[in-house]
Coordinates of C-alpha atoms in Angstrom, one line a residue:
Chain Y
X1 CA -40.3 0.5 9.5
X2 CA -36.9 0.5 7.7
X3 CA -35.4 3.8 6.4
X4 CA -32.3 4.9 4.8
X5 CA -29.6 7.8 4.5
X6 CA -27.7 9.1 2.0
X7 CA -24.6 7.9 4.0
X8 CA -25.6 4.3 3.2
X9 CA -26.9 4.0 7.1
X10 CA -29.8 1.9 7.6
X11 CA -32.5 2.6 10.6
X12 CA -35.2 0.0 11.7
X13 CA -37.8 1.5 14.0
X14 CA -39.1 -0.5 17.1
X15 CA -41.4 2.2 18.1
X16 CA -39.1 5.0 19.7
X17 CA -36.3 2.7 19.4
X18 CA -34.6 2.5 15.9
X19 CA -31.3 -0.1 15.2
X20 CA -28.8 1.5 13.1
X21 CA -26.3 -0.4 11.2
X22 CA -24.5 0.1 7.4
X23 CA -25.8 -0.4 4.3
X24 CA -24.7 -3.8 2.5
X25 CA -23.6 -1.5 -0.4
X26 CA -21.8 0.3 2.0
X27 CA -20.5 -2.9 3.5
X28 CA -19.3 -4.7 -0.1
X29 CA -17.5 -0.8 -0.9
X30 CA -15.3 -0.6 2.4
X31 CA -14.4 -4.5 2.3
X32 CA -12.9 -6.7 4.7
X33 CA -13.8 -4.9 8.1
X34 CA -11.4 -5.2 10.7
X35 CA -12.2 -2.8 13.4
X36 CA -15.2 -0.9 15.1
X37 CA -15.6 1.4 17.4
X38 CA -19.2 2.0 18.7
X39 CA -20.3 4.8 20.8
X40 CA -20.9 4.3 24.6
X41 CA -24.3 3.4 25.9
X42 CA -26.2 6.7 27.4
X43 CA -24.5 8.9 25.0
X44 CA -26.3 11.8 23.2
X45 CA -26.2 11.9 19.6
X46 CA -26.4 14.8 17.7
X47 CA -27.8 14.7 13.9
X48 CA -24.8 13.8 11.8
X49 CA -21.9 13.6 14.4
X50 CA -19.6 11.1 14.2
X51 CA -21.5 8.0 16.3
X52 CA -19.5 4.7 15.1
X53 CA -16.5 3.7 13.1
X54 CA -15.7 1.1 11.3
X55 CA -12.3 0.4 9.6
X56 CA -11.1 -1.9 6.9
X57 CA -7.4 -3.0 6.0
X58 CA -7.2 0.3 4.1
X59 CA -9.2 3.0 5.3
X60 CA -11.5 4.1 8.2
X61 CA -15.0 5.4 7.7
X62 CA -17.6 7.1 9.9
X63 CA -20.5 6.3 10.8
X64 CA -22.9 9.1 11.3
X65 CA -26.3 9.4 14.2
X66 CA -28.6 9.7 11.4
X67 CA -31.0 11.2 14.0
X68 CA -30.6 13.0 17.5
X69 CA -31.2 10.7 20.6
X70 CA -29.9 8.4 23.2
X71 CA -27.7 5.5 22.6
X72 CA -29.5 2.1 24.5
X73 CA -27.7 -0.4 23.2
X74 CA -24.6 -1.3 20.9
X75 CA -23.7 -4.7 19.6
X76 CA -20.6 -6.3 21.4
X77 CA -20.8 -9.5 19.6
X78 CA -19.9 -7.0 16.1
X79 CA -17.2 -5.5 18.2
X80 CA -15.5 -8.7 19.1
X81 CA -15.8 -10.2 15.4
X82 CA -15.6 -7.1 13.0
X83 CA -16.2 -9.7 9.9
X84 CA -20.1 -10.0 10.9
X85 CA -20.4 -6.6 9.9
X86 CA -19.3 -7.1 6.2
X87 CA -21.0 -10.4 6.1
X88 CA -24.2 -9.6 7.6
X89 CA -24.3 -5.6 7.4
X90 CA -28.2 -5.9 7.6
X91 CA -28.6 -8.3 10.2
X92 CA -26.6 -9.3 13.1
X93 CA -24.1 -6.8 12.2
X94 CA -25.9 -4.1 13.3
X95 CA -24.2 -1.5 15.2
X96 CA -26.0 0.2 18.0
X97 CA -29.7 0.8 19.1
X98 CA -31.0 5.1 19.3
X99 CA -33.7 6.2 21.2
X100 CA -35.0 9.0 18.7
X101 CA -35.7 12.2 20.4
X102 CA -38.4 12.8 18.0
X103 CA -39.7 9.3 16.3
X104 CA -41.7 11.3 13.6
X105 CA -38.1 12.5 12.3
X106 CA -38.3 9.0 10.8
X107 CA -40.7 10.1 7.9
X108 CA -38.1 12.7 6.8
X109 CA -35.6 9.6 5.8
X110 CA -35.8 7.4 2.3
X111 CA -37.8 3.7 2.1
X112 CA -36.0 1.3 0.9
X113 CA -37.0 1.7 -2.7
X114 CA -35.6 5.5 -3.0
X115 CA -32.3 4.1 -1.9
X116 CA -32.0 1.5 -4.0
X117 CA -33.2 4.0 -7.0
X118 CA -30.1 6.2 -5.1
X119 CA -26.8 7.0 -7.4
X120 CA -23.9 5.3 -6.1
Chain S
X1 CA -20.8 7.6 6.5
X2 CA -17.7 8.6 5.4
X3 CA -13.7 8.6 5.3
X4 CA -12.2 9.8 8.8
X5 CA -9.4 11.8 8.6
X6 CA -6.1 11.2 11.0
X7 CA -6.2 14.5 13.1
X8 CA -9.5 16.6 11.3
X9 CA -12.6 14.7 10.9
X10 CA -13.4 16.2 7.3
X11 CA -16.4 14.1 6.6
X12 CA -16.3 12.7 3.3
X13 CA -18.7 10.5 1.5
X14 CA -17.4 6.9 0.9
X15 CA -15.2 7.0 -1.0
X16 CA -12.9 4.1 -2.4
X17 CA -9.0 4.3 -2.2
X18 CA -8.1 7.4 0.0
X19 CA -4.9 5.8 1.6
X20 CA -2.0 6.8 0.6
X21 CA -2.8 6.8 -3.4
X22 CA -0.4 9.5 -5.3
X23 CA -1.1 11.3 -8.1
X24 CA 0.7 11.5 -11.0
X25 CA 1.4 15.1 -11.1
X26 CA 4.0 14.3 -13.7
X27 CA 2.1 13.6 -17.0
X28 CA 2.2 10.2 -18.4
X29 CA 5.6 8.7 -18.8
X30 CA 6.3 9.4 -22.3
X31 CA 5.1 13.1 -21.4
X32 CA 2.3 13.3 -23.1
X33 CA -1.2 14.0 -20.9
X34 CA -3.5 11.9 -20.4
X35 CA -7.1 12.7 -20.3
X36 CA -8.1 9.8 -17.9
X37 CA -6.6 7.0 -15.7
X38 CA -4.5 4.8 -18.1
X39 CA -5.2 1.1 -18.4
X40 CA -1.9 -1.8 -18.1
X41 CA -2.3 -4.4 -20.6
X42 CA -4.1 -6.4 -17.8
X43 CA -7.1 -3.8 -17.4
X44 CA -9.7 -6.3 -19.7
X45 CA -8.4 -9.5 -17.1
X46 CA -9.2 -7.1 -14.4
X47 CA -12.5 -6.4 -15.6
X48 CA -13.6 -9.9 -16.3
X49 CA -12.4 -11.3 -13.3
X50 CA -14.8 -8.6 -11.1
X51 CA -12.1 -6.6 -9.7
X52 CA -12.8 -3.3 -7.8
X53 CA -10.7 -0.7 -10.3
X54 CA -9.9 2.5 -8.6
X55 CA -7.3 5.4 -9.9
X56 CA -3.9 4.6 -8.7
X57 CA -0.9 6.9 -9.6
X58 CA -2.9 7.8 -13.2
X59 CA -3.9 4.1 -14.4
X60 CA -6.9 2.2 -13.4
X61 CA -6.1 -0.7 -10.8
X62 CA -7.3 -3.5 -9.2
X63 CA -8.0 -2.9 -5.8
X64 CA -8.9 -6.2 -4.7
X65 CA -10.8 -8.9 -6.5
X66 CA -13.8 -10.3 -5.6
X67 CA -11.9 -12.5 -3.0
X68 CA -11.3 -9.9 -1.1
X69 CA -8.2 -7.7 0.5
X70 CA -7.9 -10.6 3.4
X71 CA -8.1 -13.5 1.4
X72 CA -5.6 -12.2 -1.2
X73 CA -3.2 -11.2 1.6
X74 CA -3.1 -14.3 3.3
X75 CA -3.1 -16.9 0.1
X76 CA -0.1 -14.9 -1.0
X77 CA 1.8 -15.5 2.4
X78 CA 0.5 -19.7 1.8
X79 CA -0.1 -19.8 -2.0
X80 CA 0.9 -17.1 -4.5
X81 CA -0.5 -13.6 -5.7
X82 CA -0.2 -12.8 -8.8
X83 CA -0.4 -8.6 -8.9
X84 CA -0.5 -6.2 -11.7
X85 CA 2.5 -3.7 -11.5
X86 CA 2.7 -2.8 -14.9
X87 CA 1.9 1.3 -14.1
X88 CA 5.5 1.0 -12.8
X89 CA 8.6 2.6 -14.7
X90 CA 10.8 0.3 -16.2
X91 CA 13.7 2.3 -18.0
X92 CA 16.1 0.4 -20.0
X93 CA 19.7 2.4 -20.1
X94 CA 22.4 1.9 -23.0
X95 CA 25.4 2.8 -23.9
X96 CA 28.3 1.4 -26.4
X97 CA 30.4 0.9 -23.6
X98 CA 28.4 -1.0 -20.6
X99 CA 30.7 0.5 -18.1
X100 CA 29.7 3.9 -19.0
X101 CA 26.1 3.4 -18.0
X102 CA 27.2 1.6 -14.9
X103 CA 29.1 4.6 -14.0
X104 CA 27.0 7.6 -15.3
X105 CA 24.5 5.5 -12.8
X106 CA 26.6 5.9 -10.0
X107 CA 26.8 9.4 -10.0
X108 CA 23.0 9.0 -9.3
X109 CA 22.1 6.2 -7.1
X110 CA 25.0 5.6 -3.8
X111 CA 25.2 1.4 -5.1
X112 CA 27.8 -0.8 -6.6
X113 CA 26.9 -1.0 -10.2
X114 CA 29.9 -1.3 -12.0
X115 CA 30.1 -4.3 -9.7
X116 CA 26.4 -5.5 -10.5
X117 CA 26.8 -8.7 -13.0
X118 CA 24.3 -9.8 -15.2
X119 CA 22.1 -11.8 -13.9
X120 CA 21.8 -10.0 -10.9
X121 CA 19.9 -7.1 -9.7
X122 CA 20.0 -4.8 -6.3
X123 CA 17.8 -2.3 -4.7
X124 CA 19.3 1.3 -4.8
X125 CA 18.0 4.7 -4.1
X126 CA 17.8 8.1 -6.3
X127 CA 19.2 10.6 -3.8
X128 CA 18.8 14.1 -4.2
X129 CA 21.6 17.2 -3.3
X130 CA 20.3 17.5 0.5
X131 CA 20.3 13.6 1.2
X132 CA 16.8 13.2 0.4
X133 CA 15.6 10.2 -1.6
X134 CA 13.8 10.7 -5.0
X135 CA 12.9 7.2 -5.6
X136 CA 13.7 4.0 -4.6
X137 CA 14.2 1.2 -7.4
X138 CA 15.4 -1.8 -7.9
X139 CA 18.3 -2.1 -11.2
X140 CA 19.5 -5.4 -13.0
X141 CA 22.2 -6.2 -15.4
X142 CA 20.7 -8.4 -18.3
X143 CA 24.0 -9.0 -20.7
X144 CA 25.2 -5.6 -21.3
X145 CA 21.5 -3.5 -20.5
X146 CA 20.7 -2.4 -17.4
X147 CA 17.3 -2.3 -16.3
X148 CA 15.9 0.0 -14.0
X149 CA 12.2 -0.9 -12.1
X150 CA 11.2 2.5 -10.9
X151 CA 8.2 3.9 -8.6
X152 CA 4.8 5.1 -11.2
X153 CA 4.3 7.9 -9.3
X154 CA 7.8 9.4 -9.7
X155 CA 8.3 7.0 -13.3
X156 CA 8.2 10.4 -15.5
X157 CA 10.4 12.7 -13.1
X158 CA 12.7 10.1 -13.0
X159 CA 13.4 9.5 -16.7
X160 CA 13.8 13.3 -17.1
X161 CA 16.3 13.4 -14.1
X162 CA 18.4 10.3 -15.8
X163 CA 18.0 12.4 -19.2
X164 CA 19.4 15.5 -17.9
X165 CA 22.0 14.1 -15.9
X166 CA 23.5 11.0 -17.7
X167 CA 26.0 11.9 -20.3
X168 CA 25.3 11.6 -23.9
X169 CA 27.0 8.6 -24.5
X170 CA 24.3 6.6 -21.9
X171 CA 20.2 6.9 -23.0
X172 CA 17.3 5.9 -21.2
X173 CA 14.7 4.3 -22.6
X174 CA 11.3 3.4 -21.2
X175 CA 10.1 -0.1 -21.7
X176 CA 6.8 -0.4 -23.0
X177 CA 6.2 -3.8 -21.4
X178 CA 3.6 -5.0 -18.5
X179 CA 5.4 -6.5 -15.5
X180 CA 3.4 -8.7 -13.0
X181 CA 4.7 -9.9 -10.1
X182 CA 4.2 -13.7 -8.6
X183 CA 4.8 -13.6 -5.0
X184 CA 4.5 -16.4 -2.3
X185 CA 5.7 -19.8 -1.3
X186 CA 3.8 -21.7 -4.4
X187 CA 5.5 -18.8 -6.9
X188 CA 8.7 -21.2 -7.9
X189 CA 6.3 -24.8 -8.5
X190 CA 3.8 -22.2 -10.5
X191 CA 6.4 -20.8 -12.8
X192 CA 8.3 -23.3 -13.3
X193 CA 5.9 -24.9 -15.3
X194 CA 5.9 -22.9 -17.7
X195 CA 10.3 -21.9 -17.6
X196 CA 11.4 -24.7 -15.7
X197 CA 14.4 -22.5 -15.6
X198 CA 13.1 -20.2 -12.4
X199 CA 13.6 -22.9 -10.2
X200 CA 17.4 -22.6 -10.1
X201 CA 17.5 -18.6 -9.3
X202 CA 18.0 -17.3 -6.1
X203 CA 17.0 -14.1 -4.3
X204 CA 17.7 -11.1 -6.5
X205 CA 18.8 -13.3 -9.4
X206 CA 17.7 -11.7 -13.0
X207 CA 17.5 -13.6 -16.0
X208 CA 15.9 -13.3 -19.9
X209 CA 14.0 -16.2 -20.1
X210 CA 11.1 -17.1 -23.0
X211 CA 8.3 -17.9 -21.4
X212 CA 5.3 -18.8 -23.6
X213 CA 7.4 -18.2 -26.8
X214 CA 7.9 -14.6 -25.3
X215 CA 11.0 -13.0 -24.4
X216 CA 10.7 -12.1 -20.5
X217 CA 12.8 -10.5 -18.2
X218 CA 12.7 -12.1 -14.7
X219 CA 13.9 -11.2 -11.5
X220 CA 13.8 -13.4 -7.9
X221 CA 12.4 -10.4 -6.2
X222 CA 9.4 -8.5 -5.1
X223 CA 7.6 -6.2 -2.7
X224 CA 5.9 -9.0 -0.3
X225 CA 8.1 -10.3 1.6
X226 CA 7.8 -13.2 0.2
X227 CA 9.6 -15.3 -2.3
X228 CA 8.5 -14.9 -6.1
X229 CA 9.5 -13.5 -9.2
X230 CA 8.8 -9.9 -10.9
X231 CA 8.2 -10.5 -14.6
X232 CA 8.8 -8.1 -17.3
X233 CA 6.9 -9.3 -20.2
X234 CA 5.4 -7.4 -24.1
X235 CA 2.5 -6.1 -23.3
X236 CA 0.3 -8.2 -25.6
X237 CA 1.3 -11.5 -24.3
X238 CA 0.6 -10.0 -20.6
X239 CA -2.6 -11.6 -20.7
X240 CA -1.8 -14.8 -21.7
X241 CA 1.1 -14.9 -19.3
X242 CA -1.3 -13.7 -16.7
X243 CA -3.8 -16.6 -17.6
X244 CA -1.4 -19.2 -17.2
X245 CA 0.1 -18.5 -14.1
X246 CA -3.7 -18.3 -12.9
X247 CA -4.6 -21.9 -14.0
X248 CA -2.2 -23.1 -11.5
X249 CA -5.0 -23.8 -8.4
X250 CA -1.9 -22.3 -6.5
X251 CA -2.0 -19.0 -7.6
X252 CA -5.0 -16.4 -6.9
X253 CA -4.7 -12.7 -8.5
X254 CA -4.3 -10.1 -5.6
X255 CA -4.5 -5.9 -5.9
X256 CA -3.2 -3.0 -4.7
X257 CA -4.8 -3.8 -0.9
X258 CA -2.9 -6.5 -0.7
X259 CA 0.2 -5.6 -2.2
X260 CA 0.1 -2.7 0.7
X261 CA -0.6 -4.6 3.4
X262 CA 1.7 -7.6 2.7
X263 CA 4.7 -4.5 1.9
X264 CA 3.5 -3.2 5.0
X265 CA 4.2 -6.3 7.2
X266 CA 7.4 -7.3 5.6
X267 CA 8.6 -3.6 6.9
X268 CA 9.1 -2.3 3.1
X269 CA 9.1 1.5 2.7
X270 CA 6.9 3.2 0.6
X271 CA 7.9 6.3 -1.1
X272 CA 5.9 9.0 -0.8
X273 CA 4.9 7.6 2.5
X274 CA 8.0 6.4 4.5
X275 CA 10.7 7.9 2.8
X276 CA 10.8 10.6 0.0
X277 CA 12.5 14.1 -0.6
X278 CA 12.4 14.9 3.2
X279 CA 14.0 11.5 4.2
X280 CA 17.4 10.3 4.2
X281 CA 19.0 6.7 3.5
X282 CA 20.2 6.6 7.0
X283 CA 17.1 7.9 8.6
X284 CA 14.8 5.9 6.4
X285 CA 17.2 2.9 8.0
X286 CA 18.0 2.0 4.2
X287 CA 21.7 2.4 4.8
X288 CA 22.4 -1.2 4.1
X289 CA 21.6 -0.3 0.4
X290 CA 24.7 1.9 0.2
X291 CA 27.8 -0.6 0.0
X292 CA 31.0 0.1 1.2
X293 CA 32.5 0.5 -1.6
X294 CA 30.8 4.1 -2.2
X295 CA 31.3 5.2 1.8
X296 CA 34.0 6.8 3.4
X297 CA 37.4 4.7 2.4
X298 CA 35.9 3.1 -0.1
X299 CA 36.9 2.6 -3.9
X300 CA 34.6 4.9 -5.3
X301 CA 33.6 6.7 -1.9
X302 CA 30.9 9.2 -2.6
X303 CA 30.7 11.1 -6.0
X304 CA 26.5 11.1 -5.5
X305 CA 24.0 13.8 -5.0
X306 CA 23.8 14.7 -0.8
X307 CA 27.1 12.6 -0.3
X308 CA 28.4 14.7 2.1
X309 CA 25.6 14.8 4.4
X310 CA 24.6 11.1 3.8
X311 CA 27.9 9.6 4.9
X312 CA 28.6 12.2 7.4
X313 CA 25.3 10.9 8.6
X314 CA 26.5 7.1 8.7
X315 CA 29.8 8.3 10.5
X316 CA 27.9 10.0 13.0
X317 CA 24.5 8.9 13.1
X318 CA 20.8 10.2 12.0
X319 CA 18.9 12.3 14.3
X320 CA 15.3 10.4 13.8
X321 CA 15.2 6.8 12.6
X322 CA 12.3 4.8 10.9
X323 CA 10.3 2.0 13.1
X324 CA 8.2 -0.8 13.0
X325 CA 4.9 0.1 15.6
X326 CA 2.6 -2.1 17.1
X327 CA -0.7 -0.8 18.4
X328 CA -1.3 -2.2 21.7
X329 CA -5.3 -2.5 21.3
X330 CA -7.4 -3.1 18.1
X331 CA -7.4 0.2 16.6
X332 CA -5.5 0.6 13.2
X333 CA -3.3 3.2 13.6
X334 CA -2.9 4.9 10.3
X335 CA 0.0 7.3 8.2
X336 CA -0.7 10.4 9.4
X337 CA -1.2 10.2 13.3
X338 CA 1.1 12.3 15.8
X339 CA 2.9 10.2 18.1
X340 CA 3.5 11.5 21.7
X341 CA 5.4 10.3 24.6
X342 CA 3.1 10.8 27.2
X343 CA -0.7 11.6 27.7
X344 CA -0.1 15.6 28.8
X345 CA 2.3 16.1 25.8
X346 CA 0.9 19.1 23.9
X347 CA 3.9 18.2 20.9
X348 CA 3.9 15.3 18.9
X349 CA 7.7 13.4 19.3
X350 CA 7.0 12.0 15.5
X351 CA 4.4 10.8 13.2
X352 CA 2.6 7.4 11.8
X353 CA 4.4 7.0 8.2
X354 CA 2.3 4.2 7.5
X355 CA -0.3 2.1 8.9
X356 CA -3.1 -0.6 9.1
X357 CA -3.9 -3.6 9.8
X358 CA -1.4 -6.4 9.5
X359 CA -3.8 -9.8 8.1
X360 CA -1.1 -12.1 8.8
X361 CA -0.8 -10.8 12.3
X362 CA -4.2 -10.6 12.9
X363 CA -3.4 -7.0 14.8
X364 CA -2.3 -3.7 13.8
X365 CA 1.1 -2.5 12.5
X366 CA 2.5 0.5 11.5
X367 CA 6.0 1.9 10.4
X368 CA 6.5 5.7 11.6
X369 CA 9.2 8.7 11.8
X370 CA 11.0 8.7 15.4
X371 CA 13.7 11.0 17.4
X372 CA 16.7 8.4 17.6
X373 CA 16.1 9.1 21.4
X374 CA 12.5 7.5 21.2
X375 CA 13.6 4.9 18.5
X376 CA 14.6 1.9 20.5
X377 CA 12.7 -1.4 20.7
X378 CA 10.8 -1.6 23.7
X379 CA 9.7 2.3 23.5
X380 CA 6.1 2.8 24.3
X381 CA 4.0 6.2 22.8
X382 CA 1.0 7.5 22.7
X383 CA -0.4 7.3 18.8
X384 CA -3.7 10.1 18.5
X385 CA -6.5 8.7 17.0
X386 CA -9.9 10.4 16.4
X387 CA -8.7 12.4 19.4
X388 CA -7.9 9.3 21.4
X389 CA -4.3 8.6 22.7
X390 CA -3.6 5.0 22.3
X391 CA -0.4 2.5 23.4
X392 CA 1.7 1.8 20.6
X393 CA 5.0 0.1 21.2
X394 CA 8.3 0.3 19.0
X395 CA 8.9 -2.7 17.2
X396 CA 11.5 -4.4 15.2
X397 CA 11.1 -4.5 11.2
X398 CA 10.2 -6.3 9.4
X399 CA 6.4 -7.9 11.2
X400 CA 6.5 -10.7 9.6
X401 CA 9.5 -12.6 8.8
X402 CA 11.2 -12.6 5.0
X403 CA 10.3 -16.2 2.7
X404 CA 13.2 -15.3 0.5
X405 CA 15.3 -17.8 -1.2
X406 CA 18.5 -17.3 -0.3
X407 CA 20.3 -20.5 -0.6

């Protein structure tokens, strides 16, 4: 199941277990990325606090935990080559894995056909 | 998602050019308001060659091109970028006598004009009756005109503050012309080909020079670092001055990113940013721009707004200095951030004046706002980021090393 926010954040559910990375909209608006910052595995997310950043030559944006849960996994390889996140925003430069508190939360969220019909 | 702010995190939805863009809060430079960003003569090349146009001190400019911030950034270091600066001011002073404008200028900017000959132009700075620096700008002698490349942010302010203080006998005039700027190793070869005449200026050389059948006004200078050429040319031939210089496979058009970040590494202030009202020449490390000749002892010592605190200040010393920063991890450290000197501090010692990331360094950089105390090479801080204190080391300016052609 893949699901989108209005802060061009995209989740893809693994049963409880949902990968969280940045639109490629999102992605072709901030431009070259040159640094991220991810949050720390075991860390509690609340909904909409700051979980991830990621920072271009010009400016740095946050990321927000589209849901509440527990972080299992973040993605090194993105860390050590910021690039892959621009390139590949919807594949191997994902940012971190969330165990969702409450998996049905998922249903509240946009397919990916209401965010492509989103205004950007 | 969304911006992240230095010290508050204010989230903001994505949005595109939040660092350090200036309004014009000035009106339009012939004071008449605007009721959306203006476009440069270049806006239609912009367009058609997919550039990412964002507001920029009241005109709509190329960010970056499809290429991208990097790539524009580095071929301009190896290549040459060709940028749009036409929002800038470009003033045009006359008077029946040329030594009257030379010296009406001199009660304004601390620089040797009246010893400026044409053909040659120098960097100078507006100053203000405390010390503080209005603008900075660069002024050239072509025959008997002086030309004046000013900041677009401050372009309308300062025309009224040249109209209200030259005398009557000297008028400014803005220019209604586009000026681009070619900058990078490959900027003499690409030029040349069309005025073979370029290749025989040197750094800070001006010259009117047809180009395409045009009359242009061209100086050896710029805002990279680099060597290249800043060329004043009529608006409607812009584009077809523009399109030549791009069919050289040397040259690649770069934006506003770029022309940040390259500015950034070569240690050039921004005003606004690194210098501005609450700044002075010495502080700002910009002392070098007032010659002896207007210090104490000198031929024409003083006669300048804030002269007495400015030279009292090079007698004795400033009390904070501008510096060159270099992160010690990954993170960009950005204009904005406290500085502390140690992890406990609860005071900031100074504050990031600019920052980012430096492409050609392939690490972060940052210019900032020091006690004199704190200001020496080899000084290590604490910059606060996102609530993180992180290393940061003083640095000597400029990052990356000048290309200009000096010789």
């Amino acid at each position: 199941m893949l699901r989108f926010t209005d802060e061009h954040e995209w989740l893809k559910a693994e049963g409880a277990v949902v990968t969280v990375g940045i639109t490629a909209h999102a992605a072709e608006q901030l431009g070259d990325l040159v640094f991220i910052e991810l949050p720390k595995v075991g860390a509690r997310l609340a909904k909409g606090e700051a979980a991830a950043v990621v920072e271009s030559v010009k400016a740095a944006s946050d990321v927000y935990a589209p849901l509440p849960g527990e972080v299992v996994a973040v993605n090194d390889a993105a860390v050590a080559d910021p690039a892959t996140v621009g390139t590949d925003p919807q594949g191997d430069g994902w940012l971190y894995r969330l165990r969702l508190d409450d998996p049905s939360e998922m249903d509240g969220l946009m397919d990916e056909a209401a965010y492509a019909a989103l205004p950007k | 998602m969304g911006a992240t702010e230095a010290r508050d995190r204010v989230p903001r939805r994505l949005v595109s050019w939040n660092h350090q863009m200036h309004a014009d809060t000035f009106g339009t430079f012939d004071d008449t308001l605007a009721s959306g960003p203006q476009r440069t003569p270049l806006h239609a090349l912009h367009l058609r060659r997919g550039a990412r146009m964002v507001p920029f001190s009241g005109y709509d400019m190329p960010l970056h091109y499809p290429a991208g911030l990097l790539k524009e950034h580095l071929h301009t270091r190896a290549g040459a970028g060709l940028f749009d600066v036409s929002h800038m001011g470009q003033i045009a002073l006359h008077a029946d006598d040329p030594a009257d404008a030379a010296r009406a200028l001199e009660a304004l900017i601390p620089a040797d004009i009246l010893g400026l000959r044409s053909g040659r132009q120098r960097y100078g700075l507006l100053t203000d009756a405390a010390g503080g620096i209005r603008d900075d700008l660069m002024v050239a002698r072509f025959g008997d005109r002086l030309v004046l490349v000013v900041n677009a942010a401050n372009k309308a302010a300062d025309l009224a503050h040249l109209r209200a203080n030259l005398p009557a006998s000297v008028t400014a005039t803005p220019l209604d012309r586009a000026l681009v700027a070619l900058q990078g190793p490959a900027a003499e070869a690409a030029l040349a080909r069309l005025a073979p005449e370029v290749a025989a200026m040197r750094f800070m050389d001006a010259a009117d020079i047809p180009i395409l059948g045009q009359d242009c006004l061209v100086t050896r200078s710029g805002y990279t670092g680099e060597d290249g050429f800043e060329i004043s040319v009529p608006g409607f031939a812009a584009e077809a001055l523009a399109e030549a210089l791009l069919a050289d496979g040397s040259v690649m058009p770069a934006g506003l990113g770029a022309r940040d970040s390259l500015r950034l590494e070569a240690g050039l202030c921004l005003h606004g940013s690194d210098i501005g009202p609450d700044t002075t020449p010495t502080e700002a490390g910009l002392a070098w721009a007032i010659p002896s000749v207007r210090r104490a002892g000198g031929a024409r010592e003083g006669g300048f707004p804030g002269a007495a605190r400015i030279l009292a200040e090079i007698a004795a010393g400033p009390a904070r200095r501008r510096v060159g920063l270099r992160p010690e991890g990954r993170s960009p450290v950005r204009a904005g951030a406290p500085l502390f000197a140690d992890a406990a501090a609860p005071e900031p010692v100074g504050i990031v004046t600019s920052g980012g990331f430096g492409p050609s360094l392939g690490a972060p950089v940052a210019m900032a706002m020091l006690p004199i105390a704190l200001a020496a090479a080899g000084t290590r801080l604490l910059a606060e980021v996102r609530g993180q204190r992180l290393p940061v080391q003083v640095v000597p300016l400029p990052f990356v090393p000048a290309g200009f052609k000096r010789g």
